[in-house]
PDB file of C-alpha atoms in Angstrom:
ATOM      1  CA  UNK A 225     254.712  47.675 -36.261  1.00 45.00           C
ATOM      2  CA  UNK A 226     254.292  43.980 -37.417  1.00 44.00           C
ATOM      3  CA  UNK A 227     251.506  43.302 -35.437  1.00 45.00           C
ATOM      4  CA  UNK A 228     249.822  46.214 -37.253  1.00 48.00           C
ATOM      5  CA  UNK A 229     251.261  44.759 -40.815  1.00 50.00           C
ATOM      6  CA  UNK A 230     249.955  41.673 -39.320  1.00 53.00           C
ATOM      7  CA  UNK A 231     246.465  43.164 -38.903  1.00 52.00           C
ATOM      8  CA  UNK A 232     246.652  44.881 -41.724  1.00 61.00           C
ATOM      9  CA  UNK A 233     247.375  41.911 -43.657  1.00 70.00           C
ATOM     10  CA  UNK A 234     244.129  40.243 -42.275  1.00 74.00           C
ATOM     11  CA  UNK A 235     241.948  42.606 -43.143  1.00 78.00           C
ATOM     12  CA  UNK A 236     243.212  42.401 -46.389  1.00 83.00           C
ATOM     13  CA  UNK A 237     242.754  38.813 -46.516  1.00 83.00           C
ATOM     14  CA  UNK A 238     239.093  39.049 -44.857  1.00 85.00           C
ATOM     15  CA  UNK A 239     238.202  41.141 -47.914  1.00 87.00           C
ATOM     16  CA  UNK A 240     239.319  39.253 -50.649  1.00 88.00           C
ATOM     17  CA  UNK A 241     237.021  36.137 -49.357  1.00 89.00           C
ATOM     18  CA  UNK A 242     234.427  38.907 -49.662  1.00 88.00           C
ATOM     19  CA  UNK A 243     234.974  39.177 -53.088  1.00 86.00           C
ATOM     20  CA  UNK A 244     235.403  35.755 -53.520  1.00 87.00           C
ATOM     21  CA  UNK A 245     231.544  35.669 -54.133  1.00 86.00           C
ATOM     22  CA  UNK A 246     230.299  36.332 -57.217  1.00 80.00           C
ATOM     23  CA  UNK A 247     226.958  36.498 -59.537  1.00 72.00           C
ATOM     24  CA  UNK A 248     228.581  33.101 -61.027  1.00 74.00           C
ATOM     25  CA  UNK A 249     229.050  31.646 -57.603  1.00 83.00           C
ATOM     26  CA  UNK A 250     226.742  33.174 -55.182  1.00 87.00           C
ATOM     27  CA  UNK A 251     226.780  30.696 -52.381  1.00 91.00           C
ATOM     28  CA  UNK A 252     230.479  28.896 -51.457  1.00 91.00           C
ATOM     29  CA  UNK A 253     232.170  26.131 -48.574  1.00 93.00           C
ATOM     30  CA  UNK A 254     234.500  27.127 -45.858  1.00 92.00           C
ATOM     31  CA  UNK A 255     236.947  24.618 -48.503  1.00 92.00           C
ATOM     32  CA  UNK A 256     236.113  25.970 -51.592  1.00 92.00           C
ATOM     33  CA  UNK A 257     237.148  29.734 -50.091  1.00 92.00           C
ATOM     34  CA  UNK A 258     239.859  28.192 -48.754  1.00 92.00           C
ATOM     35  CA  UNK A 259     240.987  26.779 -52.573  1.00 91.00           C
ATOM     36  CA  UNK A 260     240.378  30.025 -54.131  1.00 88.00           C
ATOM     37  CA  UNK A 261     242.383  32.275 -51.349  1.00 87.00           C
ATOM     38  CA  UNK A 262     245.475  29.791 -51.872  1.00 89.00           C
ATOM     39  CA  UNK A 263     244.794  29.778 -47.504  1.00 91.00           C
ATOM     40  CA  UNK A 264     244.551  26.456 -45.038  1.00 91.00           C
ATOM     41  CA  UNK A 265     240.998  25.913 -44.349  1.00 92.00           C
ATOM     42  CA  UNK A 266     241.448  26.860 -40.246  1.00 92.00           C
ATOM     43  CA  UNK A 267     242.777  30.381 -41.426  1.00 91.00           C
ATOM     44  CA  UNK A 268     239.333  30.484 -44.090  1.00 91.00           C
ATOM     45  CA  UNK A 269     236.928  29.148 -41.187  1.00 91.00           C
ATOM     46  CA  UNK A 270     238.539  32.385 -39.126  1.00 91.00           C
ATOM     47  CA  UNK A 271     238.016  34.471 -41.828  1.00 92.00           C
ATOM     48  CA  UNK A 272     233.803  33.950 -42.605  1.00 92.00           C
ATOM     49  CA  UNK A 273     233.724  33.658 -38.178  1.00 91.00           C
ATOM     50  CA  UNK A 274     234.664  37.545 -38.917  1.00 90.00           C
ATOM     51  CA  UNK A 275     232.768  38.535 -41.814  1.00 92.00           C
ATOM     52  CA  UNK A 276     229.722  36.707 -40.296  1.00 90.00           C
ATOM     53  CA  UNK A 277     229.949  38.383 -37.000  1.00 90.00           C
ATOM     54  CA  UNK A 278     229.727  41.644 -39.148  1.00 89.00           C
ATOM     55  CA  UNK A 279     226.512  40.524 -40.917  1.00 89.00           C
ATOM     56  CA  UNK A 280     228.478  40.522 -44.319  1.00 90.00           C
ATOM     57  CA  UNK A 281     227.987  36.661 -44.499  1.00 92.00           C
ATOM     58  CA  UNK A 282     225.818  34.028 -43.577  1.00 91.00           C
ATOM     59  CA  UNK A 283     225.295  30.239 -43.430  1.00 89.00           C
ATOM     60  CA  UNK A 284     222.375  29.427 -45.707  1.00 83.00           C
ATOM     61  CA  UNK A 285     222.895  25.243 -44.946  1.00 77.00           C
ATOM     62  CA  UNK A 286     225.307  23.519 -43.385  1.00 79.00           C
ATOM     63  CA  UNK A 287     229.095  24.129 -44.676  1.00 84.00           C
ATOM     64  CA  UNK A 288     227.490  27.158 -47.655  1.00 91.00           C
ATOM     65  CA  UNK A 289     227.622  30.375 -46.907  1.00 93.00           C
ATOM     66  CA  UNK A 290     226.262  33.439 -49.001  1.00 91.00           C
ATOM     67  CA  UNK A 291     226.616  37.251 -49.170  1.00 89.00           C
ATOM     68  CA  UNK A 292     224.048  39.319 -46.985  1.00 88.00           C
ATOM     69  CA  UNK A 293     221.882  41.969 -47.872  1.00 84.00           C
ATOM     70  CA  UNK A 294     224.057  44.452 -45.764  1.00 82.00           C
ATOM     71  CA  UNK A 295     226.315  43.835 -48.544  1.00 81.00           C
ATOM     72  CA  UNK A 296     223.945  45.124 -51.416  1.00 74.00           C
ATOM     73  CA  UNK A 297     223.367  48.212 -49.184  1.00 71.00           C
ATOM     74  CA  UNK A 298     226.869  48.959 -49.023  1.00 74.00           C
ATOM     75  CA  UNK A 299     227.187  48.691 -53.079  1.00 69.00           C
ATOM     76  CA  UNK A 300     224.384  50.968 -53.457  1.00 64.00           C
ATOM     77  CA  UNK A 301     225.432  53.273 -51.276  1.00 61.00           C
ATOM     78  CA  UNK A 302     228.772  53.439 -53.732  1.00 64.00           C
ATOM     79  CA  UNK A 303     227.072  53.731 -56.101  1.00 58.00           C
ATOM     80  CA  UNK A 304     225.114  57.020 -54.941  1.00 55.00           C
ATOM     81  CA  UNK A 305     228.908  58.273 -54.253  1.00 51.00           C
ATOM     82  CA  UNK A 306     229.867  57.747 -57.566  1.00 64.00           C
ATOM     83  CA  UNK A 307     228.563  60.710 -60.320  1.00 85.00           C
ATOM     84  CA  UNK A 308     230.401  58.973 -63.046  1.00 90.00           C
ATOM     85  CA  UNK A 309     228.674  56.067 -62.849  1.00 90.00           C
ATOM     86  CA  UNK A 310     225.221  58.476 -62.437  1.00 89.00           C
ATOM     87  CA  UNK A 311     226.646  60.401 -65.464  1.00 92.00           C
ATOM     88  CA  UNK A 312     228.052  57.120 -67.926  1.00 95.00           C
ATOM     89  CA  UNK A 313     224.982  55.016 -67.167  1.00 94.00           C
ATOM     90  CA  UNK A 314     222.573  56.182 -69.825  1.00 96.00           C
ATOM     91  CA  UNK A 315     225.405  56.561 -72.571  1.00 97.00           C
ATOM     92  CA  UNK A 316     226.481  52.834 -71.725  1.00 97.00           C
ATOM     93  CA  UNK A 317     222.908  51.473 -72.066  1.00 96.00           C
ATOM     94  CA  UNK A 318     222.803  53.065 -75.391  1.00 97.00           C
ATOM     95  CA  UNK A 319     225.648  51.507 -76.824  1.00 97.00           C
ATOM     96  CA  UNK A 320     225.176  48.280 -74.833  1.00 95.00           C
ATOM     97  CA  UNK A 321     221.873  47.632 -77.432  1.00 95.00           C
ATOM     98  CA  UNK A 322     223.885  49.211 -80.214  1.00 96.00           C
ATOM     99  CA  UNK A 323     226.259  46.822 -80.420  1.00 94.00           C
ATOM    100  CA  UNK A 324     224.002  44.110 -78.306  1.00 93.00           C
ATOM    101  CA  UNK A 325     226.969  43.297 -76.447  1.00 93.00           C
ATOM    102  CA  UNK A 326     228.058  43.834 -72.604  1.00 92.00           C
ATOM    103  CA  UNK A 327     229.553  47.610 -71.820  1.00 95.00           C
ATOM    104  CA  UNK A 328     232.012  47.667 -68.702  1.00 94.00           C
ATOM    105  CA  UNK A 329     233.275  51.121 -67.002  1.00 95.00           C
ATOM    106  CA  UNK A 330     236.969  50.321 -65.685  1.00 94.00           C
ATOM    107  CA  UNK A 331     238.836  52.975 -63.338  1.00 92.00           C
ATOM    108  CA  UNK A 332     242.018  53.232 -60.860  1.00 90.00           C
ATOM    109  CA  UNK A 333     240.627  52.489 -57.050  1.00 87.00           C
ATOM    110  CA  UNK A 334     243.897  52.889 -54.542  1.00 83.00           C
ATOM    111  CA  UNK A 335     245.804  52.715 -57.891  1.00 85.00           C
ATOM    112  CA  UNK A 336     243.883  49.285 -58.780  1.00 87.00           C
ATOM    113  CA  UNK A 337     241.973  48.906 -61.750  1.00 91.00           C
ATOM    114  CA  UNK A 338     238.490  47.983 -61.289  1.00 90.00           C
ATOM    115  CA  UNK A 339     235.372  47.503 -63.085  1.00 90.00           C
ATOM    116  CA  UNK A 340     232.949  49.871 -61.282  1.00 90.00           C
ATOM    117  CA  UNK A 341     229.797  49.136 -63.626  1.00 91.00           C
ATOM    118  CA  UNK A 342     228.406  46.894 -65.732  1.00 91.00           C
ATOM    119  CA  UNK A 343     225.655  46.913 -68.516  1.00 92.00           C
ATOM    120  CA  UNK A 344     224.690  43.601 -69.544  1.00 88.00           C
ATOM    121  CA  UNK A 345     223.413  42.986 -72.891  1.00 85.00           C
ATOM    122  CA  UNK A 346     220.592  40.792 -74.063  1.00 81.00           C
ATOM    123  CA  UNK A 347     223.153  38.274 -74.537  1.00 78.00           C
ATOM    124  CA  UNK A 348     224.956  37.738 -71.271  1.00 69.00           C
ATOM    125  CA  UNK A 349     228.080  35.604 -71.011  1.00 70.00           C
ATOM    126  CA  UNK A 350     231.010  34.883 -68.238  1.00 70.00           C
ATOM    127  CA  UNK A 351     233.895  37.013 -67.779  1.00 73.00           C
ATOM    128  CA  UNK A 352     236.133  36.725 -64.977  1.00 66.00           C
ATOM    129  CA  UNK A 353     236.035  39.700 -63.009  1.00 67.00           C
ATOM    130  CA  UNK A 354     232.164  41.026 -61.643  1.00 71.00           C
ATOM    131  CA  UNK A 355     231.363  45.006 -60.607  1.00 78.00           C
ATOM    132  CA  UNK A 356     233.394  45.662 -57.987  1.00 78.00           C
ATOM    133  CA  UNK A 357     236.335  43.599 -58.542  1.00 75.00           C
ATOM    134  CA  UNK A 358     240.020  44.713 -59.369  1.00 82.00           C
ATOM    135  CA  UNK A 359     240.970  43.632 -62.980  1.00 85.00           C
ATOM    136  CA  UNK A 360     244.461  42.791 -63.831  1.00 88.00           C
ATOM    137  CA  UNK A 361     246.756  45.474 -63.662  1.00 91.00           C
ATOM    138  CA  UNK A 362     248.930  44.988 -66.987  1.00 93.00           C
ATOM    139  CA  UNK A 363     246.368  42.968 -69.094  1.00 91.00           C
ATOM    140  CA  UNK A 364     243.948  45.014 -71.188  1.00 93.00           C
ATOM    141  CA  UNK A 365     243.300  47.738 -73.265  1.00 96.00           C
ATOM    142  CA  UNK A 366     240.995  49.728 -70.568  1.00 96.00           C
ATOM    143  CA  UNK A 367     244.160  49.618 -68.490  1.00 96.00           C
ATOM    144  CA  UNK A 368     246.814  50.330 -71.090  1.00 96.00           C
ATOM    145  CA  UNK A 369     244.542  53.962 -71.233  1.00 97.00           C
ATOM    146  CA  UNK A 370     244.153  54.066 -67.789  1.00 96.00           C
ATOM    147  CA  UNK A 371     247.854  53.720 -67.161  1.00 96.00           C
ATOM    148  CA  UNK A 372     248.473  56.215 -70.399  1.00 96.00           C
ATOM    149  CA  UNK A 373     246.571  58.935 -68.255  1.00 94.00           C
ATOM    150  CA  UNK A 374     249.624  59.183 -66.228  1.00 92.00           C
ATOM    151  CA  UNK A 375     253.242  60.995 -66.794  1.00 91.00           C
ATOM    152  CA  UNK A 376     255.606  58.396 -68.715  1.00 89.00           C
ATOM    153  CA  UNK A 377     257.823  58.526 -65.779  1.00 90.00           C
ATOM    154  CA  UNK A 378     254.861  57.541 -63.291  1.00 93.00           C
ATOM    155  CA  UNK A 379     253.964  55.212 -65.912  1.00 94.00           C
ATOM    156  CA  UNK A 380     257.058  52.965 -65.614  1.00 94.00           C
ATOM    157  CA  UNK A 381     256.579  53.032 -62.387  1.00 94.00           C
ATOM    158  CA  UNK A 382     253.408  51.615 -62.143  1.00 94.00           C
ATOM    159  CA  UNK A 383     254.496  48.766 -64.204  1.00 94.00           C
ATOM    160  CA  UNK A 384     257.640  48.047 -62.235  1.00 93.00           C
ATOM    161  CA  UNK A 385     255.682  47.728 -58.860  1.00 91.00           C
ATOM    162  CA  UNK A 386     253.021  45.655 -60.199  1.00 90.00           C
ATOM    163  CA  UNK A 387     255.787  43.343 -61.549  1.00 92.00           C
ATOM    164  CA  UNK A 388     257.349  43.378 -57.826  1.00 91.00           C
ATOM    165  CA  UNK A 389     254.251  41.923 -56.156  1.00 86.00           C
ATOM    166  CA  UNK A 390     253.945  39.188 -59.015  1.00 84.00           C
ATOM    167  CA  UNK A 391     251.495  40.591 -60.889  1.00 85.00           C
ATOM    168  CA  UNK A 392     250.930  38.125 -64.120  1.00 85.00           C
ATOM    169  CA  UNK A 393     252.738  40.225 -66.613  1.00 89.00           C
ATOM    170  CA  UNK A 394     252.004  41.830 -69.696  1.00 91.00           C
ATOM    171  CA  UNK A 395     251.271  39.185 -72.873  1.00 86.00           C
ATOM    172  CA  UNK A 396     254.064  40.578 -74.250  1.00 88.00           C
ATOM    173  CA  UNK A 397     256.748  41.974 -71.900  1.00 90.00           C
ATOM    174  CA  UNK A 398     257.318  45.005 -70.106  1.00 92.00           C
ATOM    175  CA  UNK A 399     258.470  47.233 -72.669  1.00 93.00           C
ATOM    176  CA  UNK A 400     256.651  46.445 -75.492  1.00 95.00           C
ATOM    177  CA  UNK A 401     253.534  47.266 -72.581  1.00 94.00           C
ATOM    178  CA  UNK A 402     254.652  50.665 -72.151  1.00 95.00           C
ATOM    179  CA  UNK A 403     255.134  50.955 -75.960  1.00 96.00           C
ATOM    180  CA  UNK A 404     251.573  49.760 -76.492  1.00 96.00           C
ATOM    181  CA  UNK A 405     250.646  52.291 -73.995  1.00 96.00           C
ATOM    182  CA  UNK A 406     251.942  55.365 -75.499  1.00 96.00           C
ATOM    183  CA  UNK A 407     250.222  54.211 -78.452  1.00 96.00           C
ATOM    184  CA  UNK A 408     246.944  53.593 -76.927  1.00 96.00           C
ATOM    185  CA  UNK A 409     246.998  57.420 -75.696  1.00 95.00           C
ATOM    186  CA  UNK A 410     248.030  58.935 -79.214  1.00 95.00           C
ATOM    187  CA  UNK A 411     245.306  57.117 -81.340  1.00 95.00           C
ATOM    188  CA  UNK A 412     242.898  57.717 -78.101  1.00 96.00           C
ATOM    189  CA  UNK A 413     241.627  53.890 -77.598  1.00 97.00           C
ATOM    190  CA  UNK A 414     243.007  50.491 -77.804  1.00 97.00           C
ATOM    191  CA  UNK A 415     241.836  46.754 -77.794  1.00 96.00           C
ATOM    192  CA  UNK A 416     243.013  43.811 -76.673  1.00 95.00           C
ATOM    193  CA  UNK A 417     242.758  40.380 -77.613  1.00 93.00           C
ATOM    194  CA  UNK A 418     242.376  37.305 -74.923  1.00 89.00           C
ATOM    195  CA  UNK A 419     244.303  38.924 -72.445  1.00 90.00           C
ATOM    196  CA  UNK A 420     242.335  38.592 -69.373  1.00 88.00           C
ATOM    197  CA  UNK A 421     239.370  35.962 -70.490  1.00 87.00           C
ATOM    198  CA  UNK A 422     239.583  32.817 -73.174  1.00 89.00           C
ATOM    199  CA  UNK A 423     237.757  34.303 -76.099  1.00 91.00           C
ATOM    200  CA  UNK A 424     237.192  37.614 -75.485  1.00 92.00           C
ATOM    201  CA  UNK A 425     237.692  40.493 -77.597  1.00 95.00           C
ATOM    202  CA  UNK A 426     237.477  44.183 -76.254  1.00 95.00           C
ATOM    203  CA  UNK A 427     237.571  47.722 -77.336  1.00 97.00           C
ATOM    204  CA  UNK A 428     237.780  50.393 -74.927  1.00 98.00           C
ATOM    205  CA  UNK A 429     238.142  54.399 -75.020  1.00 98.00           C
ATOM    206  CA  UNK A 430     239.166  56.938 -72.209  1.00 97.00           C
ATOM    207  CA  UNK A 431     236.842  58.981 -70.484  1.00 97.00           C
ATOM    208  CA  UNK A 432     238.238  62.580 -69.111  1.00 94.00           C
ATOM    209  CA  UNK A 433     237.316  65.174 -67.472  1.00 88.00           C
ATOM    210  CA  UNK A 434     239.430  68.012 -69.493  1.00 88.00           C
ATOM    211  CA  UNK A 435     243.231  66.510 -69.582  1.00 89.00           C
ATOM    212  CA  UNK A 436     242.543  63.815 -66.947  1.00 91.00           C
ATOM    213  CA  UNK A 437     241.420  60.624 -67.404  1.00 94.00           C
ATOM    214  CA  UNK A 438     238.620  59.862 -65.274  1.00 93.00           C
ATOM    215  CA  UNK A 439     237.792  55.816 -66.884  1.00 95.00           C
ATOM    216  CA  UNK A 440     237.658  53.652 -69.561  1.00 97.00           C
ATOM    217  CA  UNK A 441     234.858  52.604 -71.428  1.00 97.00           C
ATOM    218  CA  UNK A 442     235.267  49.257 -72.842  1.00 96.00           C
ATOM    219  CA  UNK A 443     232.515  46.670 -74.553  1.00 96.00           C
ATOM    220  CA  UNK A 444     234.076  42.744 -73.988  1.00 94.00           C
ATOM    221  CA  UNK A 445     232.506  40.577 -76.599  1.00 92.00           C
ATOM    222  CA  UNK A 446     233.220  36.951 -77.744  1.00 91.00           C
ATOM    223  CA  UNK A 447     234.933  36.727 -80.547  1.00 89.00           C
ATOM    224  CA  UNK A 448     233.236  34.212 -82.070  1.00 89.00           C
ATOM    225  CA  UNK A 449     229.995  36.621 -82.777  1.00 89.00           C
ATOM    226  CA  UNK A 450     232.534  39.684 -84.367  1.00 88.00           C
ATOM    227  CA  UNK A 451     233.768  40.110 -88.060  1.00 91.00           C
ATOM    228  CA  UNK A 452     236.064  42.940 -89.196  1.00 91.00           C
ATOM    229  CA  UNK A 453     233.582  44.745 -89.870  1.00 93.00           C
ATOM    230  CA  UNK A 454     231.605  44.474 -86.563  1.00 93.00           C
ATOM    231  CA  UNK A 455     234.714  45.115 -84.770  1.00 95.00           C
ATOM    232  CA  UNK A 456     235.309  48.443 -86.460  1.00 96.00           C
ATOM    233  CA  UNK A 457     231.605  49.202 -85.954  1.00 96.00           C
ATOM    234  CA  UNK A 458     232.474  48.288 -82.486  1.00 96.00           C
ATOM    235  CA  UNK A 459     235.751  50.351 -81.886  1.00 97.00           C
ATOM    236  CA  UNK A 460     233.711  53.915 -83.733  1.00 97.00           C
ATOM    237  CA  UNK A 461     230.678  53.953 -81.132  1.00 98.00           C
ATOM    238  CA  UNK A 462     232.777  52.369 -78.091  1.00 98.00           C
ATOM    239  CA  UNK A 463     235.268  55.680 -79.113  1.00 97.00           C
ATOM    240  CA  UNK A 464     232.174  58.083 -79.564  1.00 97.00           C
ATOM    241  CA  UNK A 465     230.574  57.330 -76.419  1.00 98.00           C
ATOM    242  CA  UNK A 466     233.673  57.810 -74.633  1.00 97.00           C
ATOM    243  CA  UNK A 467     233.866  61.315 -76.014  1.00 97.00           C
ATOM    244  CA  UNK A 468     229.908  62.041 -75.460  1.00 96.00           C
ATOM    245  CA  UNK A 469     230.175  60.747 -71.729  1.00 96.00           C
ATOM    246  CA  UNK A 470     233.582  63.546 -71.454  1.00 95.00           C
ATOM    247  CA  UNK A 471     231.322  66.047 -72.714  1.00 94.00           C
ATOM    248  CA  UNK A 472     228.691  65.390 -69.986  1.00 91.00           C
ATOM    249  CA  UNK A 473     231.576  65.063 -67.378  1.00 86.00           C
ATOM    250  CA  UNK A 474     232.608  68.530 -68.327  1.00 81.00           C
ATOM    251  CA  UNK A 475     229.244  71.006 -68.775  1.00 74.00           C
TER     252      UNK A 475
END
């Protein structure tokens, strides 16, 4: 059994230096892995020997290594897989030059939020998590509505095991978190305010399929660009869109 944890644990670790790559940093050292892993640099080197004997990685120039194209294969292939992304796509690019800001789709993978799709707007700028990448699991408003799609009980849960691994915590405690849950769910969207990225302002709405909640749609945009006004303008079509792409999910 704890060589299999032990393997387990590995693989784990293999895949999060996958992800370690992003559209912001395409190309990365052995080191700089290493750094972002919290891992020695022998461990890291181990790591991209594996991933590059799989043709998920290779060495552009000496010490940088990049992402392959057996990689982008494998995304668009999950893509394919995935009808709600087939289904929210056209809705998101709508409201993406609506509101000329960036619309995300966020939803539970192995009980992990993550952002499966992205529309960027004319006006790209950084956020801290790419397509494909888990998201926080008690920062947010997309996943105070994903975590509101569940039974209180299963709710509390959720929270409490999150805390256990070390999870950063909610901004403002655990129970105000599930309070600020249940009141997501009744008014049927939420927003949140620099809780996962410096300057960032978001407004998100559930997707479901009947009773269930399939997703969040949510549209991050810097604060400095939004006035009341915009942010209200913001919440209505972020809300409507979310209740157009149910429809779809449903007929």
């Amino acid at each position: 059994m704890a060589a299999s944890k032990a393997g387990a644990d590995s693989g784990r670790r293999a895949l999060e230096l996958l992800f370690a790559f992003t559209e912001q940093r395409p190309v990365a050292s052995v080191r700089q892995l290493a750094e972002d892993l919290e891992i020695p640099v022998p461990t890291a080197h181990r790591y991209v020997a594996l991933l590059r004997d799989m043709g998920l990685i290779e060495e552009r120039e000496r010490g940088q290594y990049h992402l392959t194209m057996r990689v982008a294969a494998l995304g668009r292939a999950a893509r394919r897989a995935t009808p709600l992304v087939h289904i929210a796509e056209p809705y998101m690019r709508e409201l993406s030059e609506q509101i000329d800001e960036t619309v995300i789709l966020v939803r539970m993978v192995h009980g992990l939020p993550v952002c499966i799709h992205r529309v960027e707007s004319l006006r790209p700028f950084r956020l801290s998590f790419e397509t494909g990448q888990n998201m926080p699991p008690l920062r947010g408003a997309s996943v105070r509505l994903l975590i509101g799609g569940l039974p209180p009980a299963e709710r509390e849960r959720f929270v409490d095991q999150a805390l256990a691994t070390g999870t950063p915590p909610p901004v403002h405690g655990r129970d105000a978190f599930l309070e600020e849950i249940e009141r997501a769910v009744q008014q049927g969207w939420d927003i949140s305010q620099e809780e996962i990225d410096q300057g960032i302002w978001a407004a998100s709405a559930p997707i479901k399929e009947g009773t269930i909640t399939r997703a969040a749609l949510s549209a991050p945009c810097p604060a400095f660009r939004l006035d009341e006004g915009k942010r209200d303008a913001v919440i209505d079509l972020v809300r409507k869109t979310a209740e157009r792409i149910s429809q779809a999910l449903t007929s």
